[in-house]
């Protein structure tokens, strides 16, 4: 039995969130949560919430036997903001977001 959860427009860049992928692929859910809870990289908090969301789809007490089979990070929309500058000008600031998708596999 598989479970899938997706987080759209997470407040982290896709490039930084992809660094989490090799850390958690193939690990059990308790191991992955332990790794991500002490990790300071961008997107680790969103990844923990995403794992718990996918785990809620599975039967109870199956966290020990569940393995993270896939973690996909794609670029999301960019939030556009303007910063006031000198002489009445404005500078565009782009805040990047990402789409996180995780798949859990029950062993």
Coordinates of C-alpha atoms in Angstrom, one line a residue:
X1 CA 0.0 0.0 0.0
X2 CA 1.3 3.4 -1.0
X3 CA 0.6 6.9 0.3
X4 CA 1.3 10.2 -1.4
X5 CA 1.2 13.8 -0.2
X6 CA 1.9 17.1 -2.0
X7 CA 2.7 20.5 -0.7
X8 CA 2.3 23.3 -3.3
X9 CA 4.2 26.6 -3.1
X10 CA 6.3 25.7 -0.1
X11 CA 8.4 28.7 1.1
X12 CA 11.8 27.2 0.0
X13 CA 13.7 27.2 -3.2
X14 CA 13.7 24.0 -5.2
X15 CA 17.5 23.9 -5.4
X16 CA 17.9 24.0 -1.6
X17 CA 15.0 21.5 -1.0
X18 CA 16.6 19.0 -3.4
X19 CA 19.5 18.7 -1.1
X20 CA 17.2 16.9 1.4
X21 CA 16.4 14.1 -1.1
X22 CA 19.4 11.8 -0.7
X23 CA 19.2 12.1 3.1
X24 CA 15.7 10.5 3.3
X25 CA 15.2 8.3 0.3
X26 CA 15.1 4.6 1.4
X27 CA 14.9 5.5 5.2
X28 CA 12.0 4.5 7.4
X29 CA 9.6 7.2 8.5
X30 CA 11.0 7.5 12.1
X31 CA 14.5 7.7 10.8
X32 CA 13.6 10.4 8.2
X33 CA 11.7 12.5 10.7
X34 CA 14.7 12.3 13.1
X35 CA 17.1 13.3 10.3
X36 CA 14.9 16.2 9.2
X37 CA 14.1 17.5 12.7
X38 CA 17.8 18.3 13.4
X39 CA 18.5 19.5 9.8
X40 CA 18.7 23.2 9.4
X41 CA 18.3 23.3 5.6
X42 CA 15.4 25.1 4.0
X43 CA 12.4 23.0 3.5
X44 CA 13.1 20.5 6.2
X45 CA 10.1 21.6 8.3
X46 CA 7.8 21.4 5.3
X47 CA 9.2 17.9 4.5
X48 CA 8.4 16.6 8.1
X49 CA 4.9 17.9 7.9
X50 CA 4.5 16.3 4.5
X51 CA 5.7 12.9 5.8
X52 CA 3.2 13.1 8.6
X53 CA 0.5 14.0 6.2
X54 CA 1.2 11.0 4.0
X55 CA 1.5 8.8 7.0
X56 CA -2.0 9.7 8.0
X57 CA -3.3 8.0 4.9
X58 CA -1.9 4.6 6.0
X59 CA -3.3 2.3 8.7
X60 CA -2.4 3.0 12.3
X61 CA 0.9 1.6 13.7
X62 CA 2.5 1.2 10.3
X63 CA 5.1 4.0 10.7
X64 CA 7.9 1.5 11.6
X65 CA 7.4 -0.6 8.4
X66 CA 6.9 2.4 6.1
X67 CA 9.8 3.5 3.8
X68 CA 10.1 6.8 1.9
X69 CA 10.2 5.6 -1.7
X70 CA 10.2 8.9 -3.6
X71 CA 10.7 12.6 -2.8
X72 CA 10.2 15.0 -5.8
X73 CA 10.9 18.7 -5.7
X74 CA 9.8 20.9 -8.5
X75 CA 9.9 24.7 -8.9
X76 CA 6.7 26.5 -7.9
X77 CA 5.4 30.0 -8.7
X78 CA 7.5 33.0 -7.8
X79 CA 6.1 35.6 -5.5
X80 CA 6.7 39.1 -6.8
X81 CA 7.3 42.0 -4.4
X82 CA 8.6 45.5 -4.9
X83 CA 11.1 47.3 -2.7
X84 CA 11.1 51.1 -2.8
X85 CA 14.4 52.6 -3.9
X86 CA 15.8 56.1 -4.4
X87 CA 14.2 58.7 -6.5
X88 CA 10.8 57.0 -6.6
X89 CA 11.9 53.9 -8.3
X90 CA 11.0 50.3 -7.3
X91 CA 13.0 47.1 -7.6
X92 CA 11.5 43.8 -8.2
X93 CA 12.1 41.0 -5.6
X94 CA 11.3 37.4 -6.6
X95 CA 10.7 35.0 -3.8
X96 CA 11.0 31.4 -5.1
X97 CA 8.7 28.6 -4.0
X98 CA 8.7 24.9 -4.7
X99 CA 6.3 22.0 -5.0
X100 CA 7.1 19.0 -2.7
X101 CA 5.7 15.5 -3.4
X102 CA 6.5 12.5 -1.2
X103 CA 5.6 8.8 -1.6
X104 CA 5.6 6.3 1.2
X105 CA 5.7 2.6 0.6
X106 CA 4.5 0.0 3.2
X107 CA 6.9 -3.0 3.5

